[in-house]
PDB file of C-alpha atoms (C1' of nucleotides) in Angstrom:
ATOM      1  CA  MET A   5     -19.437 -13.368 -34.678  1.00  0.00           C
ATOM      2  CA  VAL A   6     -20.910  -9.986 -34.595  1.00  0.00           C
ATOM      3  CA  MET A   7     -21.227  -8.669 -30.876  1.00  0.00           C
ATOM      4  CA  GLU A   8     -24.665  -7.339 -29.931  1.00  0.00           C
ATOM      5  CA  ILE A   9     -25.192  -4.001 -27.907  1.00  0.00           C
ATOM      6  CA  TYR A  10     -28.491  -4.526 -25.731  1.00  0.00           C
ATOM      7  CA  LYS A  11     -29.990  -1.835 -24.144  1.00  0.00           C
ATOM      8  CA  SER A  12     -29.078  -2.534 -21.085  1.00  0.00           C
ATOM      9  CA  ALA A  13     -25.347  -2.140 -21.969  1.00  0.00           C
ATOM     10  CA  GLU A  14     -26.278   1.245 -23.414  1.00  0.00           C
ATOM     11  CA  ASP A  15     -27.675   2.393 -20.878  1.00  0.00           C
ATOM     12  CA  TYR A  16     -24.884   1.698 -18.629  1.00  0.00           C
ATOM     13  CA  LEU A  17     -22.163   3.153 -21.469  1.00  0.00           C
ATOM     14  CA  GLU A  18     -25.021   6.068 -20.897  1.00  0.00           C
ATOM     15  CA  THR A  19     -24.806   6.246 -17.022  1.00  0.00           C
ATOM     16  CA  ILE A  20     -20.954   5.770 -16.952  1.00  0.00           C
ATOM     17  CA  LEU A  21     -19.926   8.885 -19.738  1.00  0.00           C
ATOM     18  CA  ASP A  22     -22.705  11.330 -17.209  1.00  0.00           C
ATOM     19  CA  LEU A  23     -21.129   9.877 -13.735  1.00  0.00           C
ATOM     20  CA  THR A  24     -17.672  10.928 -15.437  1.00  0.00           C
ATOM     21  CA  LYS A  25     -18.716  14.259 -16.697  1.00  0.00           C
ATOM     22  CA  ARG A  26     -20.148  14.874 -13.396  1.00  0.00           C
ATOM     23  CA  ASN A  27     -17.849  12.788 -10.488  1.00  0.00           C
ATOM     24  CA  GLY A  28     -14.834  12.574 -12.706  1.00  0.00           C
ATOM     25  CA  SER A  29     -14.351   9.056 -11.573  1.00  0.00           C
ATOM     26  CA  VAL A  30     -16.079   5.958 -11.634  1.00  0.00           C
ATOM     27  CA  ARG A  31     -16.568   2.728  -9.668  1.00  0.00           C
ATOM     28  CA  SER A  32     -19.519   0.032  -9.601  1.00  0.00           C
ATOM     29  CA  ILE A  33     -20.510   1.664  -6.486  1.00  0.00           C
ATOM     30  CA  ASP A  34     -21.667   5.077  -8.005  1.00  0.00           C
ATOM     31  CA  ILE A  35     -23.446   2.995 -10.579  1.00  0.00           C
ATOM     32  CA  ALA A  36     -24.867   0.973  -8.940  1.00  0.00           C
ATOM     33  CA  ASN A  37     -26.421   4.495  -6.869  1.00  0.00           C
ATOM     34  CA  GLU A  38     -27.094   6.088  -9.512  1.00  0.00           C
ATOM     35  CA  ARG A  39     -29.948   3.936 -11.082  1.00  0.00           C
ATOM     36  CA  GLY A  40     -30.792   1.942  -8.166  1.00  0.00           C
ATOM     37  CA  PHE A  41     -29.230  -2.109  -9.204  1.00  0.00           C
ATOM     38  CA  SER A  42     -27.829  -4.270  -7.194  1.00  0.00           C
ATOM     39  CA  LYS A  43     -24.092  -4.021  -6.783  1.00  0.00           C
ATOM     40  CA  PRO A  44     -24.125  -7.731  -8.272  1.00  0.00           C
ATOM     41  CA  SER A  45     -26.074  -6.569 -11.146  1.00  0.00           C
ATOM     42  CA  VAL A  46     -23.547  -3.993 -11.716  1.00  0.00           C
ATOM     43  CA  SER A  47     -20.425  -6.112 -11.140  1.00  0.00           C
ATOM     44  CA  VAL A  48     -21.584  -8.797 -14.108  1.00  0.00           C
ATOM     45  CA  ALA A  49     -22.661  -6.136 -16.574  1.00  0.00           C
ATOM     46  CA  MET A  50     -19.223  -4.429 -15.985  1.00  0.00           C
ATOM     47  CA  LYS A  51     -17.615  -8.021 -16.636  1.00  0.00           C
ATOM     48  CA  ASN A  52     -19.298  -8.107 -19.873  1.00  0.00           C
ATOM     49  CA  LEU A  53     -18.403  -4.758 -20.560  1.00  0.00           C
ATOM     50  CA  ARG A  54     -14.791  -5.347 -19.898  1.00  0.00           C
ATOM     51  CA  GLN A  55     -14.654  -8.823 -21.663  1.00  0.00           C
ATOM     52  CA  ASN A  56     -15.987  -7.044 -24.661  1.00  0.00           C
ATOM     53  CA  GLY A  57     -13.418  -4.561 -24.695  1.00  0.00           C
ATOM     54  CA  TYR A  58     -16.226  -1.107 -23.995  1.00  0.00           C
ATOM     55  CA  ILE A  59     -14.507  -0.288 -20.943  1.00  0.00           C
ATOM     56  CA  SER A  60     -11.410  -1.042 -18.795  1.00  0.00           C
ATOM     57  CA  VAL A  61     -10.935  -1.020 -15.030  1.00  0.00           C
ATOM     58  CA  ASP A  62      -8.322  -0.952 -13.239  1.00  0.00           C
ATOM     59  CA  ALA A  63      -6.792  -2.038  -9.873  1.00  0.00           C
ATOM     60  CA  ASP A  64      -8.783   0.562  -7.928  1.00  0.00           C
ATOM     61  CA  GLY A  65     -11.664   0.080  -9.385  1.00  0.00           C
ATOM     62  CA  LEU A  66     -11.608   2.805 -11.888  1.00  0.00           C
ATOM     63  CA  ILE A  67     -13.954   2.411 -15.015  1.00  0.00           C
ATOM     64  CA  THR A  68     -12.445   4.064 -18.327  1.00  0.00           C
ATOM     65  CA  LEU A  69     -14.650   3.667 -21.416  1.00  0.00           C
ATOM     66  CA  GLU A  70     -12.880   2.825 -23.709  1.00  0.00           C
ATOM     67  CA  PRO A  71     -12.664   4.089 -27.566  1.00  0.00           C
ATOM     68  CA  GLN A  72     -15.838   2.039 -28.997  1.00  0.00           C
ATOM     69  CA  GLY A  73     -17.401   1.879 -25.651  1.00  0.00           C
ATOM     70  CA  LEU A  74     -17.402   6.383 -25.454  1.00  0.00           C
ATOM     71  CA  ALA A  75     -18.640   6.061 -29.114  1.00  0.00           C
ATOM     72  CA  ILE A  76     -22.178   4.342 -27.917  1.00  0.00           C
ATOM     73  CA  ALA A  77     -21.991   6.742 -24.798  1.00  0.00           C
ATOM     74  CA  LYS A  78     -21.821   9.779 -26.543  1.00  0.00           C
ATOM     75  CA  LYS A  79     -23.887   8.606 -28.990  1.00  0.00           C
ATOM     76  CA  ILE A  80     -27.018   7.697 -26.388  1.00  0.00           C
ATOM     77  CA  TYR A  81     -26.303  10.621 -24.617  1.00  0.00           C
ATOM     78  CA  GLU A  82     -27.166  13.110 -27.826  1.00  0.00           C
ATOM     79  CA  ARG A  83     -30.007  11.228 -28.382  1.00  0.00           C
ATOM     80  CA  HIS A  84     -30.793  11.697 -24.407  1.00  0.00           C
ATOM     81  CA  VAL A  85     -30.433  15.763 -24.704  1.00  0.00           C
ATOM     82  CA  VAL A  86     -31.872  16.284 -27.374  1.00  0.00           C
ATOM     83  CA  LEU A  87     -35.283  13.835 -26.997  1.00  0.00           C
ATOM     84  CA  ARG A  88     -35.373  15.320 -23.666  1.00  0.00           C
ATOM     85  CA  ASN A  89     -35.290  19.055 -24.962  1.00  0.00           C
ATOM     86  CA  TRP A  90     -37.431  17.888 -27.529  1.00  0.00           C
ATOM     87  CA  LEU A  91     -40.043  16.565 -25.237  1.00  0.00           C
ATOM     88  CA  ILE A  92     -40.134  19.730 -22.765  1.00  0.00           C
ATOM     89  CA  SER A  93     -40.431  22.195 -26.098  1.00  0.00           C
ATOM     90  CA  LEU A  94     -43.317  20.403 -26.841  1.00  0.00           C
ATOM     91  CA  GLY A  95     -44.830  21.483 -23.031  1.00  0.00           C
ATOM     92  CA  VAL A  96     -43.743  18.500 -21.063  1.00  0.00           C
ATOM     93  CA  ASP A  97     -41.973  18.585 -17.440  1.00  0.00           C
ATOM     94  CA  ALA A  98     -38.392  18.829 -17.591  1.00  0.00           C
ATOM     95  CA  LYS A  99     -38.214  15.000 -14.844  1.00  0.00           C
ATOM     96  CA  VAL A 100     -41.176  13.644 -17.296  1.00  0.00           C
ATOM     97  CA  ALA A 101     -39.271  14.633 -20.313  1.00  0.00           C
ATOM     98  CA  ALA A 102     -35.641  12.623 -19.384  1.00  0.00           C
ATOM     99  CA  GLU A 103     -37.488   9.509 -18.342  1.00  0.00           C
ATOM    100  CA  ASP A 104     -39.265   9.313 -21.430  1.00  0.00           C
ATOM    101  CA  ALA A 105     -36.263  10.380 -22.987  1.00  0.00           C
ATOM    102  CA  CYS A 106     -34.608   7.458 -21.327  1.00  0.00           C
ATOM    103  CA  LEU A 107     -37.243   4.982 -22.865  1.00  0.00           C
ATOM    104  CA  ILE A 108     -36.885   6.267 -26.023  1.00  0.00           C
ATOM    105  CA  GLU A 109     -33.414   6.557 -27.053  1.00  0.00           C
ATOM    106  CA  HIS A 110     -32.451   3.252 -27.680  1.00  0.00           C
ATOM    107  CA  ASP A 111     -35.288   2.436 -29.632  1.00  0.00           C
ATOM    108  CA  LEU A 112     -35.406   4.968 -32.319  1.00  0.00           C
ATOM    109  CA  SER A 113     -33.934   4.553 -36.227  1.00  0.00           C
ATOM    110  CA  ALA A 114     -31.097   7.032 -37.211  1.00  0.00           C
ATOM    111  CA  GLU A 115     -33.096   8.579 -40.034  1.00  0.00           C
ATOM    112  CA  SER A 116     -36.566   9.057 -36.997  1.00  0.00           C
ATOM    113  CA  PHE A 117     -33.572  10.590 -34.585  1.00  0.00           C
ATOM    114  CA  GLU A 118     -31.961  12.494 -37.379  1.00  0.00           C
ATOM    115  CA  ALA A 119     -35.176  13.715 -38.315  1.00  0.00           C
ATOM    116  CA  ILE A 120     -36.120  14.976 -34.317  1.00  0.00           C
ATOM    117  CA  ARG A 121     -32.789  16.661 -34.131  1.00  0.00           C
ATOM    118  CA  ASP A 122     -33.380  18.270 -37.314  1.00  0.00           C
ATOM    119  CA  PHE A 123     -37.124  19.963 -36.324  1.00  0.00           C
ATOM    120  CA  VAL A 124     -35.520  20.428 -32.688  1.00  0.00           C
ATOM    121  CA  THR A 125     -33.204  22.688 -34.377  1.00  0.00           C
ATOM    122  CA  LYS A 126     -34.703  24.313 -36.611  1.00  0.00           C
ATOM    123  CA  ASN A 127     -37.212  25.306 -33.921  1.00  0.00           C
ATOM    124  CA  PRO A 128     -35.716  26.361 -31.352  1.00  0.00           C
ATOM    125  CA  SER A 129     -38.161  26.859 -28.031  1.00  0.00           C
TER     126      SER A 129
ATOM    127  CA  MET B  12     -53.538  -8.388  -7.202  1.00  0.00           C
ATOM    128  CA  VAL B  13     -53.454  -5.571  -9.784  1.00  0.00           C
ATOM    129  CA  MET B  14     -52.449  -7.069 -13.042  1.00  0.00           C
ATOM    130  CA  GLU B  15     -49.222  -5.401 -15.127  1.00  0.00           C
ATOM    131  CA  ILE B  16     -49.683  -5.797 -18.797  1.00  0.00           C
ATOM    132  CA  TYR B  17     -46.418  -5.600 -20.586  1.00  0.00           C
ATOM    133  CA  LYS B  18     -45.544  -4.692 -23.881  1.00  0.00           C
ATOM    134  CA  SER B  19     -45.667  -7.916 -25.474  1.00  0.00           C
ATOM    135  CA  ALA B  20     -49.431  -7.978 -24.797  1.00  0.00           C
ATOM    136  CA  GLU B  21     -50.134  -4.934 -25.886  1.00  0.00           C
ATOM    137  CA  ASP B  22     -48.228  -5.553 -28.772  1.00  0.00           C
ATOM    138  CA  TYR B  23     -51.000  -8.365 -29.181  1.00  0.00           C
ATOM    139  CA  LEU B  24     -53.659  -6.924 -28.731  1.00  0.00           C
ATOM    140  CA  GLU B  25     -52.787  -4.365 -30.913  1.00  0.00           C
ATOM    141  CA  THR B  26     -52.328  -6.739 -33.491  1.00  0.00           C
ATOM    142  CA  ILE B  27     -55.944  -8.565 -32.801  1.00  0.00           C
ATOM    143  CA  LEU B  28     -57.810  -4.957 -33.362  1.00  0.00           C
ATOM    144  CA  ASP B  29     -55.250  -4.386 -36.067  1.00  0.00           C
ATOM    145  CA  LEU B  30     -56.332  -7.556 -38.077  1.00  0.00           C
ATOM    146  CA  THR B  31     -59.623  -7.745 -36.571  1.00  0.00           C
ATOM    147  CA  LYS B  32     -60.062  -4.405 -38.752  1.00  0.00           C
ATOM    148  CA  ARG B  33     -58.071  -5.215 -41.701  1.00  0.00           C
ATOM    149  CA  ASN B  34     -59.314  -9.140 -42.300  1.00  0.00           C
ATOM    150  CA  GLY B  35     -63.080  -9.208 -40.377  1.00  0.00           C
ATOM    151  CA  SER B  36     -61.857 -12.285 -37.893  1.00  0.00           C
ATOM    152  CA  VAL B  37     -58.515 -13.032 -36.250  1.00  0.00           C
ATOM    153  CA  ARG B  38     -57.199 -16.420 -34.956  1.00  0.00           C
ATOM    154  CA  SER B  39     -54.080 -17.312 -32.907  1.00  0.00           C
ATOM    155  CA  ILE B  40     -52.038 -18.487 -36.866  1.00  0.00           C
ATOM    156  CA  ASP B  41     -53.353 -15.144 -38.024  1.00  0.00           C
ATOM    157  CA  ILE B  42     -51.248 -13.647 -35.490  1.00  0.00           C
ATOM    158  CA  ALA B  43     -47.926 -15.809 -35.846  1.00  0.00           C
ATOM    159  CA  ASN B  44     -47.941 -14.475 -39.355  1.00  0.00           C
ATOM    160  CA  GLU B  45     -48.661 -10.942 -39.254  1.00  0.00           C
ATOM    161  CA  ARG B  46     -45.977 -10.738 -37.030  1.00  0.00           C
ATOM    162  CA  GLY B  47     -43.537 -13.551 -37.461  1.00  0.00           C
ATOM    163  CA  PHE B  48     -43.744 -15.399 -34.083  1.00  0.00           C
ATOM    164  CA  SER B  49     -44.142 -19.414 -34.002  1.00  0.00           C
ATOM    165  CA  LYS B  50     -47.314 -21.244 -33.694  1.00  0.00           C
ATOM    166  CA  PRO B  51     -46.495 -21.982 -29.978  1.00  0.00           C
ATOM    167  CA  SER B  52     -45.436 -18.287 -28.960  1.00  0.00           C
ATOM    168  CA  VAL B  53     -48.558 -17.066 -29.854  1.00  0.00           C
ATOM    169  CA  SER B  54     -50.548 -19.796 -28.174  1.00  0.00           C
ATOM    170  CA  VAL B  55     -48.804 -19.286 -25.056  1.00  0.00           C
ATOM    171  CA  ALA B  56     -49.675 -15.320 -25.065  1.00  0.00           C
ATOM    172  CA  MET B  57     -53.122 -16.348 -26.331  1.00  0.00           C
ATOM    173  CA  LYS B  58     -54.051 -18.882 -23.287  1.00  0.00           C
ATOM    174  CA  ASN B  59     -52.922 -15.681 -21.393  1.00  0.00           C
ATOM    175  CA  LEU B  60     -54.453 -12.969 -22.279  1.00  0.00           C
ATOM    176  CA  ARG B  61     -57.239 -15.466 -22.190  1.00  0.00           C
ATOM    177  CA  GLN B  62     -56.473 -15.957 -18.270  1.00  0.00           C
ATOM    178  CA  ASN B  63     -56.399 -12.579 -17.257  1.00  0.00           C
ATOM    179  CA  GLY B  64     -59.757 -11.554 -18.956  1.00  0.00           C
ATOM    180  CA  TYR B  65     -58.596  -9.685 -21.845  1.00  0.00           C
ATOM    181  CA  ILE B  66     -59.935 -11.952 -25.159  1.00  0.00           C
ATOM    182  CA  SER B  67     -62.263 -14.491 -25.493  1.00  0.00           C
ATOM    183  CA  VAL B  68     -61.661 -17.638 -28.224  1.00  0.00           C
ATOM    184  CA  ASP B  69     -64.812 -19.062 -29.235  1.00  0.00           C
ATOM    185  CA  ALA B  70     -64.767 -23.260 -29.732  1.00  0.00           C
ATOM    186  CA  ASP B  71     -63.556 -22.215 -34.065  1.00  0.00           C
ATOM    187  CA  GLY B  72     -61.084 -20.412 -32.140  1.00  0.00           C
ATOM    188  CA  LEU B  73     -61.648 -16.953 -33.042  1.00  0.00           C
ATOM    189  CA  ILE B  74     -60.342 -14.599 -30.809  1.00  0.00           C
ATOM    190  CA  THR B  75     -62.380 -11.445 -29.528  1.00  0.00           C
ATOM    191  CA  LEU B  76     -60.943  -8.662 -27.054  1.00  0.00           C
ATOM    192  CA  GLU B  77     -63.070  -8.346 -24.398  1.00  0.00           C
ATOM    193  CA  PRO B  78     -64.001  -4.728 -23.098  1.00  0.00           C
ATOM    194  CA  GLN B  79     -60.530  -4.164 -20.939  1.00  0.00           C
ATOM    195  CA  GLY B  80     -58.270  -5.615 -24.204  1.00  0.00           C
ATOM    196  CA  LEU B  81     -59.983  -3.588 -26.356  1.00  0.00           C
ATOM    197  CA  ALA B  82     -59.069  -0.326 -24.216  1.00  0.00           C
ATOM    198  CA  ILE B  83     -55.799  -1.176 -24.461  1.00  0.00           C
ATOM    199  CA  ALA B  84     -55.584  -2.118 -28.244  1.00  0.00           C
ATOM    200  CA  LYS B  85     -57.384   0.778 -28.349  1.00  0.00           C
ATOM    201  CA  LYS B  86     -55.028   2.679 -26.717  1.00  0.00           C
ATOM    202  CA  ILE B  87     -51.949   1.752 -28.018  1.00  0.00           C
ATOM    203  CA  TYR B  88     -54.003   1.968 -31.847  1.00  0.00           C
ATOM    204  CA  GLU B  89     -54.331   5.744 -31.205  1.00  0.00           C
ATOM    205  CA  ARG B  90     -50.667   5.887 -30.117  1.00  0.00           C
ATOM    206  CA  HIS B  91     -49.090   4.204 -33.036  1.00  0.00           C
ATOM    207  CA  VAL B  92     -51.087   6.462 -35.492  1.00  0.00           C
ATOM    208  CA  VAL B  93     -50.116   9.588 -33.893  1.00  0.00           C
ATOM    209  CA  LEU B  94     -47.228   8.446 -33.305  1.00  0.00           C
ATOM    210  CA  ARG B  95     -46.535   7.362 -37.264  1.00  0.00           C
ATOM    211  CA  ASN B  96     -48.227  10.486 -38.554  1.00  0.00           C
ATOM    212  CA  TRP B  97     -45.860  12.907 -36.312  1.00  0.00           C
ATOM    213  CA  LEU B  98     -43.147  11.087 -37.519  1.00  0.00           C
ATOM    214  CA  ILE B  99     -44.200  11.058 -41.563  1.00  0.00           C
ATOM    215  CA  SER B 100     -44.624  14.815 -40.976  1.00  0.00           C
ATOM    216  CA  LEU B 101     -41.166  15.337 -39.849  1.00  0.00           C
ATOM    217  CA  GLY B 102     -39.753  13.684 -43.250  1.00  0.00           C
ATOM    218  CA  VAL B 103     -39.310  10.273 -42.475  1.00  0.00           C
ATOM    219  CA  ASP B 104     -40.859   7.443 -44.315  1.00  0.00           C
ATOM    220  CA  ALA B 105     -43.523   6.146 -43.751  1.00  0.00           C
ATOM    221  CA  LYS B 106     -42.213   2.117 -43.357  1.00  0.00           C
ATOM    222  CA  VAL B 107     -39.620   3.528 -40.740  1.00  0.00           C
ATOM    223  CA  ALA B 108     -42.362   5.830 -38.876  1.00  0.00           C
ATOM    224  CA  ALA B 109     -44.400   2.855 -38.772  1.00  0.00           C
ATOM    225  CA  GLU B 110     -41.810  -0.113 -37.075  1.00  0.00           C
ATOM    226  CA  ASP B 111     -40.975   3.139 -34.991  1.00  0.00           C
ATOM    227  CA  ALA B 112     -44.080   3.935 -33.925  1.00  0.00           C
ATOM    228  CA  CYS B 113     -43.990   0.283 -32.796  1.00  0.00           C
ATOM    229  CA  LEU B 114     -40.734   0.408 -30.816  1.00  0.00           C
ATOM    230  CA  ILE B 115     -41.437   3.381 -28.302  1.00  0.00           C
ATOM    231  CA  GLU B 116     -45.842   3.207 -28.033  1.00  0.00           C
ATOM    232  CA  HIS B 117     -45.483   1.697 -24.852  1.00  0.00           C
ATOM    233  CA  ASP B 118     -43.169   4.068 -23.651  1.00  0.00           C
ATOM    234  CA  LEU B 119     -44.045   7.171 -23.685  1.00  0.00           C
ATOM    235  CA  SER B 120     -45.886   8.714 -20.341  1.00  0.00           C
ATOM    236  CA  ALA B 121     -49.378   9.474 -21.045  1.00  0.00           C
ATOM    237  CA  GLU B 122     -48.156  13.512 -20.659  1.00  0.00           C
ATOM    238  CA  SER B 123     -45.626  13.281 -23.104  1.00  0.00           C
ATOM    239  CA  PHE B 124     -47.995  11.393 -26.062  1.00  0.00           C
ATOM    240  CA  GLU B 125     -50.587  13.859 -25.194  1.00  0.00           C
ATOM    241  CA  ALA B 126     -48.114  16.671 -26.256  1.00  0.00           C
ATOM    242  CA  ILE B 127     -46.916  15.415 -28.712  1.00  0.00           C
ATOM    243  CA  ARG B 128     -50.993  14.597 -30.202  1.00  0.00           C
ATOM    244  CA  ASP B 129     -51.615  18.062 -29.092  1.00  0.00           C
ATOM    245  CA  PHE B 130     -48.275  19.383 -31.694  1.00  0.00           C
ATOM    246  CA  VAL B 131     -49.251  17.670 -34.114  1.00  0.00           C
ATOM    247  CA  THR B 132     -52.896  18.619 -33.932  1.00  0.00           C
ATOM    248  CA  LYS B 133     -52.311  21.564 -34.196  1.00  0.00           C
ATOM    249  CA  ASN B 134     -49.558  21.304 -37.058  1.00  0.00           C
ATOM    250  CA  PRO B 135     -51.042  19.108 -39.531  1.00  0.00           C
ATOM    251  CA  SER B 136     -48.748  18.504 -42.722  1.00  0.00           C
TER     252      SER B 136
ATOM    253  C1'  DA C   1     -63.211 -42.835 -46.390  1.00  0.00           C
ATOM    254  C1'  DA C   2     -58.006 -42.061 -46.195  1.00  0.00           C
ATOM    255  C1'  DT C   3     -54.954 -39.332 -46.551  1.00  0.00           C
ATOM    256  C1'  DA C   4     -52.620 -34.678 -46.433  1.00  0.00           C
ATOM    257  C1'  DT C   5     -52.577 -30.173 -44.487  1.00  0.00           C
ATOM    258  C1'  DA C   6     -53.938 -26.815 -41.442  1.00  0.00           C
ATOM    259  C1'  DT C   7     -53.617 -25.711 -37.036  1.00  0.00           C
ATOM    260  C1'  DG C   8     -53.294 -25.571 -32.350  1.00  0.00           C
ATOM    261  C1'  DT C   9     -50.901 -26.897 -27.626  1.00  0.00           C
ATOM    262  C1'  DT C  10     -47.266 -28.872 -24.296  1.00  0.00           C
ATOM    263  C1'  DA C  11     -42.741 -29.960 -23.364  1.00  0.00           C
ATOM    264  C1'  DG C  12     -38.891 -27.918 -22.518  1.00  0.00           C
ATOM    265  C1'  DC C  13     -34.712 -24.616 -23.619  1.00  0.00           C
ATOM    266  C1'  DA C  14     -32.286 -20.139 -24.270  1.00  0.00           C
ATOM    267  C1'  DT C  15     -31.851 -15.377 -23.378  1.00  0.00           C
ATOM    268  C1'  DA C  16     -31.462 -10.909 -21.182  1.00  0.00           C
ATOM    269  C1'  DA C  17     -31.406  -8.746 -17.019  1.00  0.00           C
ATOM    270  C1'  DG C  18     -32.403  -8.246 -12.774  1.00  0.00           C
ATOM    271  C1'  DC C  19     -32.846  -9.885  -7.385  1.00  0.00           C
ATOM    272  C1'  DT C  20     -30.685 -11.961  -2.979  1.00  0.00           C
ATOM    273  C1'  DA C  21     -26.992 -14.969  -0.278  1.00  0.00           C
ATOM    274  C1'  DA C  22     -23.122 -15.251   1.123  1.00  0.00           C
ATOM    275  C1'  DC C  23     -17.777 -15.081   0.167  1.00  0.00           C
ATOM    276  C1'  DT C  24     -13.443 -12.105  -0.852  1.00  0.00           C
ATOM    277  C1'  DT C  25     -11.244  -8.162  -0.420  1.00  0.00           C
ATOM    278  C1'  DT C  26      -9.725  -3.483   0.154  1.00  0.00           C
ATOM    279  C1'  DT C  27     -10.103   0.579   3.057  1.00  0.00           C
ATOM    280  C1'  DT C  28     -11.130   2.922   7.069  1.00  0.00           C
ATOM    281  C1'  DT C  29     -10.812   4.341  11.719  1.00  0.00           C
ATOM    282  C1'  DG C  30     -10.810   3.250  16.420  1.00  0.00           C
TER     283       DG C  30
ATOM    284  C1'  DC D   6      -3.288  -3.009  14.679  1.00  0.00           C
ATOM    285  C1'  DA D   7      -7.809  -4.583  14.890  1.00  0.00           C
ATOM    286  C1'  DA D   8     -12.305  -4.488  13.794  1.00  0.00           C
ATOM    287  C1'  DA D   9     -15.806  -2.118  11.272  1.00  0.00           C
ATOM    288  C1'  DA D  10     -17.068  -0.608   6.995  1.00  0.00           C
ATOM    289  C1'  DA D  11     -17.254  -0.484   1.939  1.00  0.00           C
ATOM    290  C1'  DA D  12     -16.973  -2.343  -2.814  1.00  0.00           C
ATOM    291  C1'  DG D  13     -16.485  -6.029  -5.149  1.00  0.00           C
ATOM    292  C1'  DT D  14     -17.276 -11.108  -6.924  1.00  0.00           C
ATOM    293  C1'  DT D  15     -20.209 -15.504  -7.466  1.00  0.00           C
ATOM    294  C1'  DA D  16     -23.493 -18.604  -7.455  1.00  0.00           C
ATOM    295  C1'  DG D  17     -27.978 -19.348  -7.931  1.00  0.00           C
ATOM    296  C1'  DC D  18     -32.710 -17.862  -8.610  1.00  0.00           C
ATOM    297  C1'  DT D  19     -36.680 -15.224 -10.964  1.00  0.00           C
ATOM    298  C1'  DT D  20     -39.286 -13.142 -15.099  1.00  0.00           C
ATOM    299  C1'  DA D  21     -40.634 -12.205 -19.646  1.00  0.00           C
ATOM    300  C1'  DT D  22     -40.550 -13.922 -23.866  1.00  0.00           C
ATOM    301  C1'  DG D  23     -39.313 -15.753 -27.380  1.00  0.00           C
ATOM    302  C1'  DC D  24     -38.050 -20.265 -29.978  1.00  0.00           C
ATOM    303  C1'  DT D  25     -38.334 -26.163 -31.668  1.00  0.00           C
ATOM    304  C1'  DA D  26     -39.446 -30.531 -30.715  1.00  0.00           C
ATOM    305  C1'  DA D  27     -43.476 -33.656 -30.680  1.00  0.00           C
ATOM    306  C1'  DC D  28     -48.160 -34.672 -30.510  1.00  0.00           C
ATOM    307  C1'  DA D  29     -53.328 -33.975 -31.376  1.00  0.00           C
ATOM    308  C1'  DT D  30     -56.957 -31.934 -33.202  1.00  0.00           C
ATOM    309  C1'  DA D  31     -59.754 -30.294 -37.302  1.00  0.00           C
ATOM    310  C1'  DT D  32     -60.007 -29.465 -41.854  1.00  0.00           C
ATOM    311  C1'  DA D  33     -59.849 -30.529 -46.372  1.00  0.00           C
ATOM    312  C1'  DT D  34     -58.732 -32.854 -50.773  1.00  0.00           C
ATOM    313  C1'  DT D  35     -58.204 -37.450 -53.989  1.00  0.00           C
TER     314       DT D  35
END
DNA sequence: AATATATGTTAGCATAAGCTAACTTTTTTG
DNA sequence: CAAAAAAGTTAGCTTATGCTAACATATATT
């Protein structure tokens, strides 16, 4: 059975990567605070990610990205950065650009994303 | 109470506008065939759109966009066209561009959409 | 006219993803 | 050390949006 990865899972993995970079370590409560979700919502989401091998959680509750989870997190993170920078280059406010990047970073096909990335690369703002 | 309009509702309204342009008239079954949804799914969705004043349905089952519904349909349709053309101008395959436009046309803020529209207008492919 | 097909509806189910309430467990602090 | 605070979990609810099964109604064909 092929495990499908959902938008919310992608977002959680991206958030874990982001918080790891910023704070050095991540636990459920940090994700809840960062995203504005309740503790139970994050708890259940982490349980799913753990059961599917995307993350591991040590005895102290510290969350680590497993290789498969890290790969997804990096992919979404790259998309986020590229899309945000591209919108900013078109004159969109940085905060709005970041929000919109969050909303579309999951949906774009690889083909479209790569076309945008190439465009941004060739037309630096 | 402010009625919130959901992505699926926006998509249905856009589909109704599209089919009206293409075929002259629309009924539930046309939408089901066009979108690949079951008849009951469309039936329930049309009931909601009707109850919220977005569409009307005559005795023969022909669907008409009411002013509020038409406004939303046009908005999403314009977004679709602009986003699709923009992706095509970046070298994305037309079919993929249309699919991706469908996925992101609901999420973009007005600010980002207008920035893209301006860019496309000033840089015709 | 009778049967077959097409269309529409209702009821009930599934799933993703959030929530609160209530609980346990762990950590901190006075 | 005892009490309080913080963190995590479980159970059960909600909502959007799709589905199938079963039925009703309308249209078309023999």
